[in-house]
Coordinates of C-alpha atoms in Angstrom, one line a residue:
X1 CA 19.2 -36.8 -171.1
X2 CA 16.5 -39.0 -172.9
X3 CA 18.6 -41.8 -174.3
X4 CA 15.5 -42.6 -176.7
X5 CA 16.4 -39.2 -178.6
X6 CA 20.0 -40.6 -179.0
X7 CA 19.2 -44.1 -180.5
X8 CA 18.8 -42.5 -184.2
X9 CA 22.6 -41.9 -184.3
X10 CA 23.8 -45.2 -185.8
X11 CA 27.8 -45.3 -186.0
X12 CA 29.8 -46.9 -182.9
X13 CA 32.1 -44.5 -181.3
X14 CA 34.2 -44.7 -177.9
X15 CA 33.2 -42.1 -175.0
X16 CA 33.9 -40.7 -172.3
X17 CA 32.9 -42.5 -169.1
X18 CA 30.6 -40.1 -167.3
X19 CA 28.9 -39.2 -170.6
X20 CA 28.3 -42.9 -171.4
X21 CA 27.0 -43.1 -167.5
X22 CA 24.8 -40.4 -167.9
X23 CA 23.2 -41.2 -171.6
X24 CA 22.6 -44.5 -169.9
X25 CA 19.9 -43.2 -167.8
X26 CA 16.2 -42.7 -168.7
X27 CA 13.5 -42.3 -165.8
X28 CA 15.6 -45.1 -164.0
X29 CA 15.8 -47.3 -166.7
X30 CA 18.8 -48.4 -169.1
X31 CA 18.4 -47.8 -172.8
X32 CA 19.7 -50.9 -174.6
X33 CA 21.4 -48.6 -177.3
X34 CA 23.8 -48.0 -175.0
X35 CA 25.9 -51.3 -174.1
X36 CA 28.7 -52.7 -172.5
X37 CA 31.9 -52.5 -174.4
X38 CA 32.3 -56.2 -174.4
X39 CA 29.1 -56.7 -176.0
X40 CA 27.0 -57.9 -173.1
X41 CA 23.2 -56.8 -172.4
X42 CA 23.0 -53.2 -170.7
X43 CA 26.0 -51.4 -168.9
X44 CA 24.3 -50.4 -165.6
X45 CA 25.7 -53.6 -163.6
X46 CA 27.9 -52.3 -160.9
X47 CA 31.4 -53.9 -160.5
X48 CA 31.3 -56.8 -158.3
X49 CA 33.6 -55.3 -155.9
X50 CA 31.9 -51.8 -155.8
X51 CA 28.4 -52.9 -154.5
X52 CA 25.1 -52.0 -155.9
X53 CA 25.6 -48.2 -156.6
X54 CA 25.6 -46.9 -160.8
X55 CA 28.4 -44.3 -160.4
X56 CA 29.9 -44.5 -156.9
X57 CA 32.9 -42.1 -157.7
X58 CA 33.4 -39.0 -159.4
X59 CA 35.1 -41.2 -162.2
X60 CA 32.6 -44.2 -162.1
X61 CA 34.0 -47.4 -160.5
X62 CA 37.5 -47.9 -159.3
X63 CA 38.3 -50.5 -161.3
X64 CA 37.5 -48.6 -164.5
X65 CA 39.3 -45.0 -163.3
X66 CA 40.6 -43.7 -167.0
X67 CA 39.1 -46.7 -169.2
X68 CA 35.4 -47.3 -169.6
X69 CA 33.3 -50.3 -169.4
X70 CA 30.9 -48.7 -171.8
X71 CA 30.9 -47.6 -175.5
X72 CA 27.8 -46.0 -177.6
X73 CA 26.2 -47.7 -180.5
X74 CA 25.8 -43.9 -182.1
X75 CA 27.3 -41.3 -183.9
X76 CA 29.3 -38.2 -182.5
X77 CA 28.1 -35.5 -182.2
X78 CA 24.9 -35.8 -181.0
X79 CA 22.7 -33.2 -180.3
X80 CA 22.9 -32.8 -176.3
X81 CA 20.9 -29.7 -176.0
X82 CA 17.7 -31.6 -177.9
X83 CA 18.4 -34.3 -175.0
X84 CA 18.3 -32.3 -171.9
X85 CA 15.7 -33.5 -169.4
X86 CA 16.3 -31.0 -166.6
X87 CA 18.8 -28.6 -165.0
X88 CA 19.0 -27.0 -161.5
X89 CA 20.7 -23.5 -160.4
X90 CA 21.0 -22.0 -157.3
X91 CA 17.8 -20.8 -155.7
X92 CA 19.4 -17.7 -154.8
X93 CA 21.0 -16.9 -158.1
X94 CA 23.0 -18.7 -160.9
X95 CA 26.4 -17.6 -159.6
X96 CA 25.5 -18.0 -155.9
X97 CA 27.3 -20.9 -155.5
X98 CA 30.0 -23.4 -157.2
X99 CA 30.0 -27.1 -157.7
X100 CA 33.2 -28.8 -156.7
X101 CA 32.6 -32.3 -157.3
X102 CA 31.4 -34.6 -160.6
X103 CA 28.2 -36.0 -159.9
X104 CA 27.9 -39.4 -157.9
X105 CA 24.6 -41.8 -158.9
X106 CA 23.3 -44.7 -156.6
X107 CA 21.3 -47.5 -157.2
X108 CA 18.0 -45.6 -157.7
X109 CA 19.6 -43.3 -160.1
X110 CA 19.8 -40.3 -157.5
X111 CA 22.7 -37.8 -157.8
X112 CA 25.0 -36.3 -154.9
X113 CA 26.8 -33.2 -155.9
X114 CA 29.1 -31.1 -153.7
X115 CA 29.0 -27.2 -153.8
X116 CA 30.7 -24.4 -152.1
X117 CA 27.8 -24.3 -149.7
X118 CA 27.1 -27.8 -148.7
X119 CA 26.1 -31.5 -150.6
X120 CA 22.7 -31.7 -152.3
X121 CA 20.7 -34.9 -153.5
X122 CA 18.7 -34.9 -156.1
X123 CA 16.5 -37.3 -157.8
X124 CA 16.6 -38.7 -161.2
X125 CA 14.4 -35.9 -162.3
X126 CA 16.2 -33.2 -160.5
X127 CA 14.2 -33.0 -157.5
X128 CA 16.3 -31.7 -154.3
X129 CA 15.8 -34.7 -152.3
X130 CA 17.8 -33.2 -149.2
X131 CA 20.8 -30.3 -148.4
X132 CA 23.5 -30.6 -146.1
X133 CA 24.5 -27.2 -145.7
X134 CA 28.1 -25.8 -144.4
X135 CA 27.2 -23.5 -141.4
X136 CA 27.8 -19.7 -142.3
X137 CA 30.5 -19.7 -139.8
X138 CA 32.6 -21.9 -141.4
X139 CA 32.2 -20.5 -144.8
X140 CA 32.9 -17.4 -143.8
X141 CA 36.3 -18.7 -142.6
X142 CA 37.0 -20.1 -146.1
X143 CA 35.9 -23.6 -145.3
X144 CA 34.2 -25.6 -148.2
X145 CA 34.1 -29.3 -149.5
X146 CA 37.6 -29.6 -151.7
X147 CA 37.3 -33.2 -152.8
X148 CA 34.8 -35.5 -155.3
X149 CA 32.4 -37.4 -152.8
X150 CA 32.5 -41.2 -152.6
X151 CA 29.6 -43.4 -151.5
X152 CA 29.4 -46.8 -149.9
X153 CA 27.1 -48.9 -147.7
X154 CA 24.6 -46.3 -147.5
X155 CA 27.0 -43.5 -146.7
X156 CA 28.3 -40.5 -148.8
X157 CA 31.9 -39.7 -147.8
X158 CA 33.1 -36.1 -148.2
X159 CA 35.8 -33.9 -146.4
X160 CA 36.5 -30.2 -145.6
X161 CA 39.4 -28.3 -146.0
X162 CA 40.0 -27.8 -142.4
X163 CA 40.9 -31.2 -142.0
X164 CA 37.5 -32.6 -141.4
X165 CA 36.5 -36.2 -143.0
X166 CA 33.0 -37.1 -142.8
X167 CA 30.0 -39.1 -143.7
X168 CA 26.7 -38.7 -144.2
X169 CA 23.3 -41.0 -144.5
X170 CA 22.5 -41.4 -148.3
X171 CA 18.8 -41.5 -147.1
X172 CA 18.6 -38.6 -145.0
X173 CA 21.9 -36.4 -145.2
X174 CA 22.3 -36.5 -141.5
X175 CA 25.4 -37.1 -140.0
X176 CA 26.9 -40.8 -139.2
X177 CA 30.3 -39.5 -138.1
X178 CA 33.4 -36.8 -138.4
X179 CA 37.0 -36.9 -137.4
X180 CA 39.9 -34.7 -138.2
X181 CA 43.0 -37.3 -139.0
X182 CA 45.4 -34.5 -139.5
X183 CA 46.3 -30.9 -138.0
X184 CA 47.3 -29.2 -141.2
X185 CA 43.8 -29.1 -142.9
X186 CA 43.2 -31.1 -146.4
X187 CA 44.5 -29.5 -150.1
X188 CA 41.9 -27.6 -152.3
X189 CA 42.0 -29.0 -155.6
X190 CA 40.3 -31.7 -157.2
X191 CA 41.4 -34.9 -155.3
X192 CA 38.8 -37.9 -154.6
X193 CA 37.6 -39.5 -151.8
X194 CA 37.4 -43.3 -152.8
X195 CA 35.2 -45.6 -150.9
X196 CA 35.9 -49.1 -151.4
X197 CA 35.9 -52.6 -149.4
X198 CA 34.6 -50.9 -146.3
X199 CA 37.8 -48.5 -146.4
X200 CA 38.0 -44.6 -147.4
X201 CA 41.0 -43.6 -148.8
X202 CA 42.1 -40.0 -149.3
X203 CA 44.9 -37.8 -148.8
X204 CA 45.0 -35.0 -145.6
X205 CA 47.4 -32.4 -144.8
X206 CA 47.7 -29.2 -146.8
X207 CA 50.6 -29.5 -149.3
X208 CA 53.2 -27.1 -150.4
X209 CA 55.4 -28.3 -153.5
X210 CA 57.7 -25.4 -153.5
X211 CA 58.1 -25.4 -149.8
X212 CA 58.7 -29.3 -150.2
X213 CA 55.8 -29.5 -147.6
X214 CA 54.0 -32.8 -148.4
X215 CA 51.2 -34.9 -147.4
X216 CA 50.1 -38.3 -146.3
X217 CA 47.8 -41.0 -147.7
X218 CA 45.3 -42.4 -145.0
X219 CA 42.7 -45.3 -144.9
X220 CA 40.0 -45.1 -142.4
X221 CA 37.0 -47.2 -141.7
X222 CA 33.8 -46.7 -143.3
X223 CA 31.8 -47.4 -140.6
X224 CA 33.3 -45.0 -137.9
X225 CA 36.2 -43.0 -139.4
X226 CA 39.0 -44.9 -137.5
X227 CA 42.2 -44.9 -138.8
X228 CA 43.1 -48.2 -140.5
X229 CA 46.7 -46.8 -141.7
X230 CA 48.5 -44.2 -143.3
X231 CA 51.4 -43.8 -145.9
X232 CA 53.8 -40.8 -146.2
X233 CA 55.5 -40.6 -150.0
X234 CA 58.5 -39.1 -150.5
X235 CA 56.9 -36.4 -152.4
X236 CA 53.6 -35.4 -151.8
X237 CA 50.1 -36.0 -153.9
X238 CA 48.0 -33.7 -155.9
X239 CA 44.4 -34.4 -157.0
X240 CA 45.0 -37.9 -155.2
X241 CA 43.3 -40.5 -157.1
X242 CA 44.2 -44.3 -156.8
X243 CA 44.0 -47.1 -159.0
X244 CA 42.9 -50.8 -158.0
X245 CA 44.4 -53.2 -160.1
X246 CA 42.9 -56.9 -160.4
X247 CA 44.6 -58.6 -157.6
X248 CA 42.4 -57.2 -155.3
X249 CA 45.1 -56.7 -152.8
X250 CA 47.0 -53.3 -153.5
X251 CA 46.3 -49.7 -154.7
X252 CA 48.7 -47.8 -157.2
X253 CA 49.2 -44.1 -157.6
X254 CA 51.6 -41.4 -158.6
X255 CA 52.9 -38.2 -156.9
X256 CA 53.1 -34.6 -158.1
X257 CA 56.6 -35.7 -159.6
X258 CA 55.5 -38.7 -161.4
X259 CA 57.1 -40.9 -158.8
X260 CA 55.1 -44.5 -158.6
X261 CA 53.9 -45.8 -155.6
X262 CA 52.2 -49.6 -155.1
X263 CA 50.7 -50.1 -151.6
X264 CA 49.3 -53.0 -149.7
X265 CA 45.4 -52.2 -149.5
X266 CA 45.1 -54.1 -146.1
X267 CA 47.9 -52.4 -144.2
X268 CA 49.3 -49.8 -146.2
X269 CA 52.7 -51.2 -146.3
X270 CA 54.9 -50.1 -149.2
X271 CA 55.0 -52.8 -152.1
X272 CA 57.1 -51.1 -154.5
X273 CA 58.0 -47.8 -155.6
X274 CA 59.7 -45.7 -158.5
X275 CA 61.3 -42.3 -157.3
X276 CA 60.6 -39.5 -159.4
X277 CA 63.3 -38.6 -162.0
X278 CA 63.6 -35.0 -161.0
X279 CA 61.8 -34.1 -157.4
X280 CA 62.1 -30.4 -158.4
X281 CA 59.0 -31.2 -160.8
X282 CA 55.3 -30.7 -160.6
X283 CA 51.9 -31.9 -162.0
X284 CA 48.6 -31.7 -161.2
X285 CA 47.7 -34.4 -163.7
X286 CA 47.0 -38.1 -162.9
X287 CA 47.4 -41.6 -164.0
X288 CA 45.4 -44.3 -165.7
X289 CA 45.2 -48.0 -165.2
X290 CA 45.0 -49.9 -168.3
X291 CA 43.4 -53.6 -168.7
X292 CA 46.5 -54.6 -169.7
X293 CA 48.4 -54.6 -166.5
X294 CA 49.9 -51.2 -167.3
X295 CA 49.9 -48.0 -165.0
X296 CA 50.4 -44.8 -167.4
X297 CA 51.9 -42.0 -165.4
X298 CA 51.9 -38.4 -166.8
X299 CA 54.7 -35.7 -165.8
X300 CA 56.0 -32.1 -166.0
X301 CA 59.7 -31.0 -166.3
X302 CA 58.6 -27.7 -164.8
X303 CA 57.9 -26.7 -161.2
X304 CA 54.6 -25.4 -159.7
X305 CA 55.5 -21.9 -160.4
X306 CA 56.2 -22.4 -164.1
X307 CA 53.2 -24.7 -164.7
X308 CA 51.5 -22.2 -167.1
X309 CA 54.8 -22.0 -169.4
X310 CA 56.0 -25.5 -168.8
X311 CA 58.9 -26.6 -170.7
X312 CA 58.1 -30.2 -171.7
X313 CA 56.7 -33.5 -170.3
X314 CA 56.2 -37.0 -170.4
X315 CA 54.0 -40.3 -170.3
X316 CA 55.4 -43.1 -168.7
X317 CA 53.9 -46.5 -168.5
X318 CA 54.7 -49.1 -166.0
X319 CA 54.2 -52.9 -165.0
X320 CA 51.9 -52.9 -162.2
X321 CA 53.0 -56.1 -161.0
X322 CA 56.7 -55.0 -160.0
X323 CA 56.8 -51.2 -161.1
X324 CA 59.2 -52.0 -164.0
X325 CA 59.1 -49.4 -166.8
X326 CA 58.2 -50.6 -169.9
X327 CA 58.1 -47.4 -172.3
X328 CA 57.8 -43.8 -171.9
X329 CA 57.8 -40.6 -174.2
X330 CA 59.6 -37.9 -172.7
X331 CA 60.1 -35.8 -175.8
X332 CA 56.8 -33.4 -175.7
X333 CA 57.4 -29.9 -175.9
X334 CA 55.1 -29.0 -172.6
X335 CA 54.1 -30.7 -169.7
X336 CA 50.8 -33.1 -169.0
X337 CA 48.9 -31.8 -166.5
X338 CA 45.3 -34.1 -166.9
X339 CA 44.4 -37.4 -166.6
X340 CA 45.0 -39.9 -169.8
X341 CA 42.3 -42.4 -170.5
X342 CA 42.8 -45.8 -172.1
X343 CA 40.8 -47.5 -174.8
X344 CA 40.6 -49.4 -178.3
X345 CA 39.8 -46.3 -180.8
X346 CA 38.3 -48.9 -183.3
X347 CA 37.2 -52.6 -183.8
X348 CA 40.0 -54.8 -184.0
X349 CA 42.4 -52.1 -182.8
X350 CA 45.0 -52.5 -179.7
X351 CA 44.7 -50.5 -176.9
X352 CA 45.7 -46.9 -176.9
X353 CA 46.6 -44.1 -174.4
X354 CA 44.8 -40.9 -175.0
X355 CA 46.0 -37.6 -173.2
X356 CA 46.1 -33.9 -173.2
X357 CA 49.5 -32.0 -173.7
X358 CA 50.2 -28.5 -172.7
X359 CA 50.8 -26.0 -170.0
X360 CA 48.2 -25.0 -167.4
X361 CA 45.9 -22.2 -168.2
X362 CA 46.9 -18.7 -166.8
X363 CA 45.6 -15.1 -167.0
X364 CA 44.7 -13.7 -170.2
X365 CA 47.7 -11.0 -170.9
X366 CA 45.1 -7.9 -170.5
X367 CA 44.3 -9.4 -166.9
X368 CA 48.1 -9.7 -166.3
X369 CA 48.7 -6.1 -167.4
X370 CA 45.9 -5.0 -164.9
X371 CA 47.4 -7.2 -162.1
X372 CA 51.2 -6.1 -162.1
X373 CA 51.3 -3.0 -164.4
X374 CA 48.2 -1.5 -162.7
X375 CA 49.6 -1.6 -159.3
X376 CA 53.0 -0.2 -160.5
X377 CA 51.4 2.7 -162.2
X378 CA 49.3 3.5 -159.0
X379 CA 52.9 3.5 -157.1
X380 CA 54.4 5.3 -159.8
X381 CA 51.8 8.1 -159.8
X382 CA 51.4 8.0 -155.7
X383 CA 55.1 8.2 -154.9
X384 CA 55.7 11.1 -157.5
X385 CA 52.8 12.9 -156.1
X386 CA 54.4 12.3 -152.7
X387 CA 57.6 13.6 -154.0
X388 CA 55.8 16.5 -155.5
X389 CA 54.5 17.5 -152.7
X390 CA 57.1 17.0 -150.4
X391 CA 59.2 19.6 -152.4
X392 CA 56.3 22.5 -152.2
X393 CA 57.9 23.9 -149.0
X394 CA 61.0 24.5 -150.8
X395 CA 59.6 26.0 -154.0
X396 CA 60.6 29.6 -152.6
X397 CA 64.1 29.1 -152.9
X398 CA 65.8 27.7 -155.9
X399 CA 68.9 26.9 -153.1
X400 CA 66.7 25.2 -151.2
X401 CA 65.0 23.2 -154.1
X402 CA 68.3 22.3 -155.4
X403 CA 69.3 20.8 -152.2
X404 CA 66.2 18.9 -151.6
X405 CA 66.3 17.5 -155.4
X406 CA 67.9 14.2 -154.9
X407 CA 65.1 13.5 -152.1
X408 CA 62.3 14.7 -154.2
X409 CA 63.3 12.6 -157.2
X410 CA 64.5 9.4 -155.7
X411 CA 61.0 8.2 -155.0
X412 CA 59.8 9.5 -158.4
X413 CA 62.6 7.7 -160.2
X414 CA 62.2 4.7 -158.2
X415 CA 58.5 4.4 -159.4
X416 CA 59.4 5.2 -163.1
X417 CA 61.8 2.5 -162.8
X418 CA 59.2 0.1 -161.1
X419 CA 56.8 0.8 -163.7
X420 CA 59.1 0.2 -166.8
X421 CA 60.4 -3.0 -165.1
X422 CA 57.0 -4.4 -165.0
X423 CA 56.3 -3.1 -168.8
X424 CA 59.4 -4.9 -169.9
X425 CA 58.7 -8.4 -168.0
X426 CA 55.0 -8.1 -169.5
X427 CA 56.1 -7.5 -173.2
X428 CA 58.6 -10.3 -173.1
X429 CA 56.3 -12.8 -171.4
X430 CA 53.6 -11.3 -174.0
X431 CA 55.7 -12.3 -177.0
X432 CA 56.7 -15.5 -176.0
X433 CA 52.9 -16.9 -174.6
X434 CA 50.3 -14.4 -175.8
X435 CA 51.6 -13.5 -179.4
X436 CA 48.1 -13.0 -180.4
X437 CA 47.3 -10.2 -178.4
X438 CA 50.1 -7.9 -179.3

């Protein structure tokens, strides 16, 4: 986008991390109208611990996941459509592929994006510089890149849902190394591959919350993929995203039941852990680390299957140094299935935590009707037809027809009952969750 067009907006507002970074890019230069939140000159300077890259992970620099170091000197909303510099669509058609990762930006403002069919590197002007294509055989088997990318020391780090973790050259897209640290694949939602301090940190092994099948957190060498350490939480992790406190020696994260873990960054040893209040609960949301040494964790009071109609949730604040619970809110009517952010909502104001509250999205009522009632109706009609046809040879005799009445009627009766049950289930669910559809 063209930051020069943005400079006409005058008032100050807190901005989302990725948007702030995008608005700072104009043909490889940083616009002075977008500056650091602390008043320093320019906002493109990288975190000293993250090397020289502008946006090395899907949520920026590891120290600032959940809290942006940037702020706008402009009003909101601005006309983003008028600021569009370029866009890209798949050459075989707009719906040929799907984007699975947030954009990664290197020191030259080149952009790296993972899609269903592979990984692409774009120049700052939208030119495709290279394309690492996932081979057709693997794609036919349902293999794809399920995680947000990370970059470090000239390499792009990624993984596949079959369990492979690999590194590509940032310059050419060629393979640097590939390993398979687990035998159960890698989960397929929107987790992160984090590259920091020579380590590649991610979760491995496919997990299944409803079957209590958990996964592991692993640290691999960024140079060759060898295993440095692994950590197995009591509960699994979902959409794994670790945070790095100021001490530089630990990482903290939450599991899917809102348990909290602090782990030594060098050895993977457990420093402290806070077990979840209820191990049967599940959320695909994640935490945020504040600049005040507080770790904000989200929770739901429902299991995975009930996440679209959750019965409550909470926001919990823990002290990073020792895991002590400082405060919590557990009176939300529905669960939290997102990442909170931490920031100041105005000059001179204290820190605020902002989060979305609400159940996961689910299929619209009419689609539920198609999936549930549709098959029921088809089976009902089919079984009724079978029952009717099975009675045809006996139609000549009233006595024979009476004898086989039970045989002919039971399938049709079962089909009718099945359709009735599906209809009642749909109606009750619709009254609660889709009143506008009625």
